[in-house]
Tab-separated table of C-alpha atoms and ligand atoms in Angstrom:
chain	number	residue	atom	x	y	z
A	1	MET	CA	-9.784	134.955	12.594
A	2	GLN	CA	-9.763	131.224	12.215
A	3	PHE	CA	-12.431	128.839	10.742
A	4	SER	CA	-12.896	125.625	8.812
A	5	TYR	CA	-15.559	125.948	5.870
A	6	SER	CA	-17.331	123.940	3.997
A	7	ASN	CA	-21.515	124.024	2.729
A	8	PRO	CA	-21.689	120.316	0.813
A	9	THR	CA	-25.405	121.300	-0.061
A	10	ASN	CA	-25.672	120.948	-3.842
A	11	ILE	CA	-28.230	123.913	-4.700
A	12	PHE	CA	-30.815	123.652	-7.467
A	13	PHE	CA	-32.230	127.129	-7.916
A	14	GLY	CA	-34.682	128.240	-10.191
A	15	GLN	CA	-38.588	127.707	-11.336
A	16	GLY	CA	-39.034	123.920	-12.708
A	17	GLN	CA	-35.642	122.816	-10.415
A	18	ILE	CA	-37.743	120.144	-8.558
A	19	ALA	CA	-37.442	117.671	-11.582
A	20	ALA	CA	-33.625	117.394	-10.867
A	21	ILE	CA	-33.787	115.405	-7.839
A	22	ASN	CA	-33.886	112.181	-9.584
A	23	THR	CA	-30.124	113.290	-10.939
A	24	VAL	CA	-28.933	113.719	-7.154
A	25	ILE	CA	-31.096	110.762	-5.445
A	26	PRO	CA	-29.631	107.436	-6.401
A	27	THR	CA	-32.061	104.958	-8.298
A	28	ASP	CA	-31.769	102.653	-6.425
A	29	SER	CA	-32.697	104.203	-3.180
A	30	LYS	CA	-36.443	103.564	-0.801
A	31	VAL	CA	-37.088	106.874	-0.594
A	32	LEU	CA	-39.666	108.268	2.359
A	33	VAL	CA	-41.065	111.975	1.108
A	34	VAL	CA	-41.907	113.864	4.496
A	35	TYR	CA	-44.236	116.796	4.324
A	36	GLY	CA	-46.362	118.999	6.269
A	37	GLY	CA	-50.164	119.947	6.731
A	38	GLY	CA	-50.272	119.725	3.356
A	39	SER	CA	-49.953	123.004	1.299
A	40	ILE	CA	-47.351	121.287	-1.042
A	41	LYS	CA	-50.638	119.653	-2.314
A	42	LYS	CA	-52.039	122.674	-3.454
A	43	ASN	CA	-49.510	124.367	-4.845
A	44	GLY	CA	-48.413	121.900	-7.290
A	45	VAL	CA	-45.076	120.881	-5.855
A	46	TYR	CA	-46.389	117.328	-4.628
A	47	ASN	CA	-47.444	116.377	-8.196
A	48	GLN	CA	-43.725	117.583	-9.310
A	49	VAL	CA	-42.514	115.341	-6.877
A	50	ALA	CA	-44.454	112.588	-7.580
A	51	LYS	CA	-43.056	113.085	-11.210
A	52	ALA	CA	-39.541	113.419	-10.443
A	53	LEU	CA	-39.508	109.932	-8.492
A	54	GLU	CA	-41.565	108.057	-11.137
A	55	GLY	CA	-39.323	104.551	-11.381
A	56	TYR	CA	-38.400	104.703	-7.543
A	57	GLN	CA	-39.596	102.787	-4.443
A	58	TRP	CA	-41.033	105.595	-2.469
A	59	GLN	CA	-43.745	106.511	0.658
A	60	GLU	CA	-44.702	109.280	2.646
A	61	PHE	CA	-45.069	110.564	5.340
A	62	SER	CA	-47.402	113.776	6.251
A	63	GLY	CA	-48.029	115.487	9.262
A	64	VAL	CA	-44.914	117.131	10.679
A	65	GLU	CA	-46.480	120.275	12.366
A	66	PRO	CA	-44.936	123.813	12.559
A	67	ASN	CA	-42.251	123.751	15.286
A	68	PRO	CA	-42.292	120.139	15.085
A	69	THR	CA	-42.733	117.652	17.962
A	70	VAL	CA	-40.458	114.851	18.741
A	71	GLU	CA	-44.258	113.112	19.396
A	72	THR	CA	-45.180	113.522	15.856
A	73	LEU	CA	-41.259	112.423	14.287
A	74	ASN	CA	-40.672	109.508	16.394
A	75	LYS	CA	-43.717	107.876	14.368
A	76	ALA	CA	-41.851	108.436	10.811
A	77	VAL	CA	-38.429	106.990	12.927
A	78	GLU	CA	-40.593	104.042	13.267
A	79	ILE	CA	-41.739	103.501	9.314
A	80	VAL	CA	-37.598	104.479	8.357
A	81	LYS	CA	-36.559	101.531	10.710
A	82	ALA	CA	-39.385	99.119	9.597
A	83	GLU	CA	-39.290	99.578	5.763
A	84	GLY	CA	-35.980	99.901	5.358
A	85	ILE	CA	-36.107	103.835	3.935
A	86	THR	CA	-32.599	104.848	2.645
A	87	TYR	CA	-32.899	108.572	1.648
A	88	LEU	CA	-35.369	111.030	3.062
A	89	LEU	CA	-36.652	114.299	1.155
A	90	ALA	CA	-37.699	117.031	2.786
A	91	VAL	CA	-40.307	118.853	1.261
A	92	GLY	CA	-42.051	121.801	3.277
A	93	GLY	CA	-40.584	124.649	5.587
A	94	GLY	CA	-38.161	124.770	8.143
A	95	SER	CA	-40.167	122.387	10.477
A	96	VAL	CA	-40.271	119.627	7.914
A	97	ILE	CA	-36.821	120.102	7.020
A	98	ASP	CA	-35.882	120.223	10.734
A	99	GLY	CA	-38.246	117.341	11.316
A	100	THR	CA	-36.608	115.135	8.504
A	101	LYS	CA	-32.811	115.932	10.309
A	102	TYR	CA	-34.254	114.445	13.099
A	103	ILE	CA	-35.682	111.743	11.878
A	104	ALA	CA	-32.215	111.079	9.744
A	105	ALA	CA	-30.357	110.724	12.918
A	106	ALA	CA	-32.632	108.955	15.381
A	107	SER	CA	-33.683	106.015	12.576
A	108	LEU	CA	-30.052	105.439	13.215
A	109	TYR	CA	-29.692	105.087	16.965
A	110	ASP	CA	-31.328	102.367	18.953
A	111	GLY	CA	-31.904	104.499	22.243
A	112	ASP	CA	-34.446	107.278	22.928
A	113	GLY	CA	-34.314	109.930	19.713
A	114	TRP	CA	-34.481	113.184	22.471
A	115	ASP	CA	-31.048	111.955	23.318
A	116	ILE	CA	-29.750	114.103	20.144
A	117	MET	CA	-31.588	116.805	21.743
A	118	THR	CA	-29.757	116.709	25.439
A	119	GLY	CA	-26.874	116.088	24.056
A	120	ASP	CA	-26.778	112.758	25.667
A	121	TYR	CA	-25.908	110.816	22.290
A	122	LYS	CA	-24.013	112.632	19.705
A	123	VAL	CA	-24.961	111.734	16.153
A	124	THR	CA	-22.051	110.036	14.189
A	125	ASP	CA	-24.365	108.967	11.381
A	126	ALA	CA	-27.620	109.735	9.492
A	127	ILE	CA	-29.930	108.696	6.632
A	128	PRO	CA	-28.869	110.595	3.682
A	129	LEU	CA	-31.301	113.636	2.915
A	130	GLY	CA	-32.472	116.391	0.666
A	131	ALA	CA	-34.844	119.126	0.723
A	132	ILE	CA	-37.151	121.124	-1.810
A	133	LEU	CA	-37.959	123.719	0.102
A	134	THR	CA	-41.536	126.512	0.388
A	135	LEU	CA	-40.981	128.865	2.896
A	136	PRO	CA	-37.823	130.544	2.343
A	137	ALA	CA	-37.004	131.551	6.129
A	138	THR	CA	-34.797	129.376	8.373
A	139	GLY	CA	-31.615	128.527	5.898
A	140	SER	CA	-32.189	124.882	7.315
A	141	GLU	CA	-31.938	123.785	3.417
A	142	SER	CA	-28.149	123.620	3.404
A	143	ASN	CA	-27.270	123.914	7.113
A	144	LYS	CA	-26.659	121.471	9.936
A	145	GLY	CA	-29.158	122.791	12.545
A	146	ALA	CA	-32.587	121.952	13.713
A	147	VAL	CA	-35.153	122.383	15.913
A	148	VAL	CA	-37.661	120.071	17.459
A	149	THR	CA	-39.639	120.599	20.491
A	150	LYS	CA	-40.890	117.604	23.091
A	151	LYS	CA	-44.722	119.034	23.459
A	152	ALA	CA	-44.983	116.464	26.763
A	153	THR	CA	-42.339	119.019	28.658
A	154	GLN	CA	-42.789	122.285	26.450
A	155	HIS	CA	-39.110	122.033	25.517
A	156	LYS	CA	-38.082	123.376	22.451
A	157	SER	CA	-34.459	122.073	21.632
A	158	GLY	CA	-31.756	122.676	18.775
A	159	PHE	CA	-28.688	120.174	17.828
A	160	LEU	CA	-26.201	120.774	15.333
A	161	SER	CA	-24.508	118.237	13.348
A	162	PRO	CA	-22.964	117.367	9.679
A	163	PHE	CA	-24.594	114.257	9.195
A	164	VAL	CA	-27.925	115.933	8.816
A	165	GLN	CA	-26.773	118.182	6.355
A	166	PRO	CA	-29.205	118.325	3.220
A	167	LYS	CA	-27.580	116.473	0.780
A	168	PHE	CA	-29.385	119.115	-2.097
A	169	ALA	CA	-31.533	121.588	-1.586
A	170	VAL	CA	-34.580	122.536	-4.477
A	171	LEU	CA	-34.936	126.296	-4.376
A	172	ASP	CA	-38.021	126.631	-6.874
A	173	PRO	CA	-39.249	130.590	-5.751
A	174	ASP	CA	-42.783	129.168	-7.658
A	175	ALA	CA	-43.029	127.009	-4.467
A	176	MET	CA	-43.647	130.351	-2.178
A	177	LYS	CA	-46.588	131.153	-4.204
A	178	THR	CA	-48.999	130.216	-1.885
A	179	LEU	CA	-47.533	131.169	1.117
A	180	PRO	CA	-49.777	133.333	3.120
A	181	GLU	CA	-48.771	136.899	3.784
A	182	ARG	CA	-47.704	135.702	7.428
A	183	GLN	CA	-45.605	133.610	6.441
A	184	GLN	CA	-43.772	135.533	3.985
A	185	LEU	CA	-43.280	138.032	6.605
A	186	ASN	CA	-41.833	135.437	8.874
A	187	GLY	CA	-39.615	134.392	6.042
A	188	LEU	CA	-38.457	138.356	5.954
A	189	VAL	CA	-37.999	138.441	9.636
A	190	ASP	CA	-36.565	135.048	10.435
A	191	ALA	CA	-33.476	135.994	7.541
A	192	TRP	CA	-33.497	139.750	9.198
A	193	VAL	CA	-32.398	138.392	12.978
A	194	HIS	CA	-30.469	135.426	11.444
A	195	VAL	CA	-28.167	137.763	10.294
A	196	CYS	CA	-28.063	140.104	12.671
A	197	GLU	CA	-27.451	137.210	15.263
A	198	GLN	CA	-24.032	137.020	13.325
A	199	TYR	CA	-23.472	140.333	12.825
A	200	ILE	CA	-24.721	143.020	16.126
A	201	THR	CA	-21.724	141.737	18.547
A	202	LYS	CA	-18.364	143.207	18.436
A	203	PRO	CA	-16.116	144.227	15.990
A	204	ALA	CA	-13.812	141.660	14.670
A	205	GLY	CA	-12.307	143.182	11.585
A	206	GLY	CA	-13.832	140.536	9.255
A	207	MET	CA	-14.702	142.580	6.073
A	208	VAL	CA	-16.432	139.976	4.021
A	209	GLN	CA	-18.502	138.752	6.787
A	210	ASP	CA	-19.972	142.341	7.713
A	211	GLY	CA	-19.713	143.421	3.965
A	212	PHE	CA	-21.933	140.320	3.121
A	213	ALA	CA	-24.123	140.774	6.252
A	214	GLU	CA	-25.342	143.780	5.186
A	215	ALA	CA	-25.813	143.806	2.073
A	216	LEU	CA	-28.781	140.893	2.550
A	217	LEU	CA	-29.870	143.127	5.470
A	218	LYS	CA	-30.072	146.186	3.064
A	219	ASN	CA	-31.482	143.496	0.660
A	220	LEU	CA	-34.361	142.331	2.937
A	221	ILE	CA	-35.255	146.043	3.893
A	222	GLN	CA	-35.782	146.433	0.162
A	223	LEU	CA	-38.054	143.564	0.008
A	224	GLY	CA	-39.529	144.784	2.731
A	225	ASN	CA	-40.343	148.196	1.238
A	226	ASP	CA	-41.269	146.330	-1.669
A	227	PHE	CA	-43.785	143.975	0.221
A	228	ALA	CA	-46.886	145.325	-1.916
A	229	ASN	CA	-45.058	143.707	-5.329
A	230	ARG	CA	-44.577	140.618	-3.648
A	231	ASP	CA	-46.211	138.775	-6.115
A	232	SER	CA	-43.314	138.629	-8.991
A	233	ASP	CA	-40.513	136.332	-10.026
A	234	ALA	CA	-37.593	138.650	-9.089
A	235	TRP	CA	-39.229	139.203	-5.453
A	236	ARG	CA	-39.814	135.800	-4.300
A	237	ALA	CA	-36.477	134.923	-5.893
A	238	ASN	CA	-34.838	137.352	-4.249
A	239	LEU	CA	-36.039	136.627	-0.790
A	240	MET	CA	-35.303	132.897	-0.952
A	241	TRP	CA	-31.556	133.448	-1.842
A	242	SER	CA	-31.559	136.428	0.755
A	243	ALA	CA	-33.039	133.704	3.525
A	244	ASN	CA	-30.851	131.351	2.217
A	245	GLN	CA	-27.730	133.023	2.613
A	246	ALA	CA	-28.271	134.940	5.790
A	247	LEU	CA	-27.789	131.220	7.930
A	248	ASN	CA	-25.802	128.986	5.552
A	249	GLY	CA	-22.388	129.454	7.894
A	250	LEU	CA	-21.016	131.688	5.558
A	251	ILE	CA	-21.510	135.015	7.146
A	252	GLY	CA	-21.010	133.814	11.065
A	253	CYS	CA	-17.310	132.296	9.924
A	254	GLY	CA	-14.591	133.461	12.238
A	255	VAL	CA	-16.639	136.303	13.942
A	256	PRO	CA	-18.572	136.153	17.355
A	257	GLN	CA	-22.497	135.261	17.429
A	258	ASP	CA	-24.653	135.931	19.640
A	259	TRP	CA	-27.961	133.360	19.575
A	260	ALA	CA	-29.529	135.053	22.494
A	261	THR	CA	-32.753	136.755	20.641
A	262	HIS	CA	-33.179	132.819	19.478
A	263	MET	CA	-33.083	131.172	22.763
A	264	ILE	CA	-35.202	133.632	24.659
A	265	GLY	CA	-37.634	133.286	21.518
A	266	HIS	CA	-37.768	129.632	21.827
A	267	GLU	CA	-39.385	129.819	24.813
A	268	LEU	CA	-42.320	132.059	23.734
A	269	THR	CA	-42.774	129.404	20.848
A	270	ALA	CA	-42.931	126.028	22.868
A	271	LEU	CA	-44.989	128.466	26.211
A	272	TYR	CA	-47.732	130.406	23.871
A	273	ASP	CA	-47.069	129.027	20.671
A	274	VAL	CA	-45.606	132.090	18.832
A	275	ASP	CA	-44.478	131.869	15.318
A	276	HIS	CA	-40.671	131.756	15.542
A	277	ALA	CA	-39.956	134.632	13.841
A	278	ARG	CA	-42.132	136.536	15.748
A	279	SER	CA	-41.067	135.679	19.207
A	280	LEU	CA	-37.987	137.242	17.776
A	281	ALA	CA	-39.454	140.518	16.916
A	282	ILE	CA	-40.343	140.992	20.261
A	283	ILE	CA	-37.272	140.254	22.034
A	284	GLN	CA	-34.797	141.369	19.839
A	285	PRO	CA	-35.271	145.497	19.954
A	286	SER	CA	-35.226	145.045	24.201
A	287	LEU	CA	-32.477	142.702	23.789
A	288	LEU	CA	-30.203	145.287	21.772
A	289	ARG	CA	-31.315	148.342	24.304
A	290	ASN	CA	-30.516	145.984	27.617
A	291	GLN	CA	-26.857	145.061	25.844
A	292	ILE	CA	-26.269	148.429	23.617
A	293	GLU	CA	-23.317	149.223	25.403
A	294	VAL	CA	-21.138	146.250	24.335
A	295	LYS	CA	-22.916	146.287	20.966
A	296	ARG	CA	-22.697	150.088	20.598
A	297	ALA	CA	-20.186	149.808	17.834
A	298	LYS	CA	-21.467	147.418	15.299
A	299	LEU	CA	-25.241	149.035	15.699
A	300	GLU	CA	-23.301	152.287	14.825
A	301	GLN	CA	-21.759	150.219	11.865
A	302	MET	CA	-25.064	149.016	10.806
A	303	GLY	CA	-26.755	152.690	11.410
A	304	ILE	CA	-24.602	154.137	8.731
A	305	ASN	CA	-23.962	151.059	6.605
A	306	VAL	CA	-27.509	149.754	6.607
A	307	PHE	CA	-30.195	152.024	7.474
A	308	GLY	CA	-27.877	155.015	5.814
A	309	LEU	CA	-27.896	157.168	9.489
A	310	THR	CA	-25.731	159.867	10.189
A	311	LYS	CA	-23.134	159.610	13.120
A	312	SER	CA	-24.170	161.320	16.558
A	313	ALA	CA	-23.706	160.351	20.238
A	314	ASP	CA	-27.270	158.429	20.209
A	315	LEU	CA	-26.891	156.406	16.515
A	316	ALA	CA	-26.716	152.724	18.249
A	317	GLU	CA	-30.169	153.724	19.923
A	318	ARG	CA	-31.417	155.093	16.753
A	319	THR	CA	-30.653	152.087	14.602
A	320	ILE	CA	-32.421	150.196	17.240
A	321	ASP	CA	-35.123	152.171	16.697
A	322	ALA	CA	-34.789	151.673	13.330
A	323	ILE	CA	-34.916	147.709	13.399
A	324	GLU	CA	-37.693	148.232	15.293
A	325	GLY	CA	-39.481	150.239	12.759
A	326	PHE	CA	-38.743	147.898	10.267
A	327	TYR	CA	-40.655	145.753	12.300
A	328	HIS	CA	-43.417	147.778	12.731
A	329	GLY	CA	-43.522	148.904	9.106
A	330	LEU	CA	-44.192	145.128	8.361
A	331	ASN	CA	-47.076	145.051	10.699
A	332	VAL	CA	-44.825	142.190	12.600
A	333	PRO	CA	-45.501	142.886	16.791
A	334	THR	CA	-42.798	143.948	18.881
A	335	GLN	CA	-44.384	142.891	22.310
A	336	LEU	CA	-45.945	139.510	23.574
A	337	THR	CA	-49.617	139.595	23.940
A	338	GLU	CA	-49.858	135.475	23.286
A	339	HIS	CA	-49.843	135.187	27.085
A	340	ASN	CA	-52.888	135.317	29.332
A	341	GLY	CA	-52.596	139.015	30.067
A	342	ASP	CA	-50.897	138.680	33.277
A	343	LYS	CA	-47.328	139.856	32.863
A	344	SER	CA	-45.369	138.963	35.688
A	345	GLU	CA	-46.657	135.646	35.671
A	346	ALA	CA	-45.506	134.962	31.774
A	347	ILE	CA	-42.490	136.382	32.719
A	348	SER	CA	-41.596	134.206	35.310
A	349	ALA	CA	-42.943	130.723	33.575
A	350	ILE	CA	-40.035	132.076	30.855
A	351	ILE	CA	-37.691	132.157	32.911
A	352	THR	CA	-38.002	129.268	34.567
A	353	GLN	CA	-38.412	127.573	31.029
A	354	LEU	CA	-34.609	129.119	30.827
A	355	GLU	CA	-33.222	127.745	34.048
A	356	GLN	CA	-34.501	124.557	33.644
A	357	HIS	CA	-32.742	124.375	30.001
A	358	GLY	CA	-29.384	125.649	31.165
A	359	LEU	CA	-29.588	128.902	29.332
A	360	VAL	CA	-28.554	131.075	31.857
A	361	SER	CA	-25.766	133.121	30.175
A	362	LEU	CA	-26.540	133.672	26.803
A	363	GLY	CA	-25.191	136.206	24.013
A	364	GLU	CA	-21.488	136.311	22.575
A	365	ASN	CA	-20.276	137.448	26.022
A	366	GLN	CA	-22.425	134.910	27.900
A	367	ALA	CA	-23.307	138.358	29.574
A	368	ILE	CA	-27.296	138.102	29.543
A	369	THR	CA	-27.798	136.172	33.144
A	370	LEU	CA	-31.573	135.673	34.402
A	371	ASP	CA	-31.842	138.509	35.906
A	372	GLU	CA	-31.136	140.365	32.182
A	373	THR	CA	-33.401	138.630	30.522
A	374	LYS	CA	-35.757	139.210	33.228
A	375	LYS	CA	-35.164	143.350	32.499
A	376	ILE	CA	-35.584	142.434	28.505
A	377	LEU	CA	-38.745	140.643	29.058
A	378	ALA	CA	-40.088	143.773	31.151
A	379	ASN	CA	-39.945	145.730	27.992
A	380	ALA	CA	-40.887	143.159	25.314
A	381	VAL	CA	-43.732	141.529	27.270
A	382	SER	CA	-47.031	143.516	27.372
B	1	NZQ	O1	-46.991	122.251	7.269
B	1	NZQ	P1	-47.757	122.514	5.973
B	1	NZQ	O2	-49.171	122.435	5.089
B	1	NZQ	O3	-46.902	122.637	4.690
B	1	NZQ	O4	-48.154	124.485	5.414
B	1	NZQ	C1	-46.797	125.099	6.606
B	1	NZQ	C2	-46.689	125.469	7.921
B	1	NZQ	O5	-48.343	125.643	8.051
B	1	NZQ	C3	-46.788	126.876	5.743
B	1	NZQ	N1	-46.245	126.880	4.412
B	1	NZQ	C4	-45.265	126.201	4.086
B	1	NZQ	N2	-45.020	126.368	2.805
B	1	NZQ	C5	-45.567	126.744	2.093
B	1	NZQ	C6	-46.897	127.019	3.298
B	1	NZQ	N3	-48.002	127.633	2.810
B	1	NZQ	C7	-48.555	127.865	1.820
B	1	NZQ	N4	-47.625	127.733	0.687
B	1	NZQ	C8	-46.380	127.160	1.120
B	1	NZQ	N5	-45.616	127.125	-0.325
B	1	NZQ	O6	-46.449	127.734	6.570
B	1	NZQ	C9	-46.456	127.199	7.899
B	1	NZQ	C10	-45.348	127.321	8.700
B	1	NZQ	O7	-44.132	126.370	8.541
B	1	NZQ	P2	-42.753	126.183	8.988
B	1	NZQ	O8	-41.920	125.043	8.588
B	1	NZQ	O9	-42.736	125.725	10.402
B	1	NZQ	O10	-42.079	127.512	9.100
B	1	NZQ	P3	-40.456	127.733	8.902
B	1	NZQ	O11	-39.798	127.614	7.700
B	1	NZQ	O12	-40.171	129.404	9.767
B	1	NZQ	O13	-39.978	127.122	10.110
B	1	NZQ	C11	-39.934	127.284	11.423
B	1	NZQ	C12	-39.424	126.074	12.057
B	1	NZQ	O14	-37.886	126.259	12.195
B	1	NZQ	C13	-37.098	126.304	13.313
B	1	NZQ	C14	-37.728	127.133	14.184
B	1	NZQ	O15	-37.513	127.302	15.197
B	1	NZQ	C15	-39.168	126.654	13.824
B	1	NZQ	O16	-39.161	124.902	14.452
B	1	NZQ	N6	-35.570	127.238	12.979
B	1	NZQ	C16	-34.824	126.236	12.136
B	1	NZQ	C17	-33.474	126.728	12.011
B	1	NZQ	C18	-32.425	126.169	11.158
B	1	NZQ	N7	-32.684	124.530	11.061
B	1	NZQ	O17	-31.797	126.134	11.157
B	1	NZQ	C19	-33.056	128.164	12.414
B	1	NZQ	C20	-34.106	129.010	12.589
B	1	NZQ	O18	-34.036	129.917	13.556
B	1	NZQ	C21	-35.212	128.273	13.349
B	1	NZQ	O19	-34.907	128.407	14.455
B	2	ZN	ZN1	-34.701	131.978	13.174
């Protein structure tokens, strides 16, 4: 085990915490509030933000889409540059927060912001940002990652930089009260797969990482089983905190990580507009079956410690069935149906995208080649 770990995001958790933002945003800031399609106007979050920002110089940028596009975000970059904005406040789900991270970095770069996504420009500075979370799922509110799409080429790509990690994040479970059922399910599934990507690899002897990952997985199962009672403060708070902890960097410290499900899933979103979390549920069971031999030990550990299964020769197989059963129990499909119905055409379109994006050897062993991905897709595309 060898790592350096720091999570510098100051978290304000609980009801009414939006009011705290004026204790952390410097009073002389020129703030740009960034949000999405307007859900924050329906749940009172926008009004709470406006109240907390009384006395500040602030303006807003709305219209950041789910799976944010560089085409939209670049308009905000122009505003930041023209108006001399000094602080960004993201109010929304992962898309708004990721988009704001891009704006923060691209605003201090003279070239084409997409260079950040291609790696042609390595971020060296960013405008400070804070986040008010309204959809627990991605963990973006307290991590250094962001995923942005170039609509023109259907390219969904990520970047990581410590400079875009939010200075603070408000996690008020009340903001979730207006979440549609579909997004609540997406939150459960995305958080679940984040833990799996850092856990179902090969044994590395990380007792803290494994133990904490297992606790999070058991929480998510319990919240899924209790989905009918989701309109409760405790349900909302526990999903919000679990999803945050699933991808704030801690459980991945010093252990192998996979992320192949995410990389392939991003292509499903870029090509067929599949919700992020749902792209993962489509790919993951088939990917685990494809990689079962190298992942057998961790799948067996998960079967016993998370699902309470008993030992047997086919324990790893039964654990994958239980994972798939978790999705089906939530009515989340595990087959791609969003393409035009031509299976082989869809598979070759996805493979072409992966090849173009250099995603030709994925997973903790770089063993998921395009040939393996084809086999994975054969069982995931209907
Ligand atoms: O735009 P608004 O009107 O706010 O509506 C949103 C959007 O339509 C709505 N919503 C959010 N909070 C709401 C609400 N509706 C009612 N009440 C509320 N309280 O939900 C819809 C989806 O929002 P979005 O932000 O797109 O969802 P999510 O949080 O799942 O984010 C997905 C994006 O994050 C990326 C994904 O790839 C995708 O682009 N990811 C980011 C990661 C990271 N930064 O670490 C890791 C993840 O693996 C993921 O890749
Ligand atoms: Zn995810």
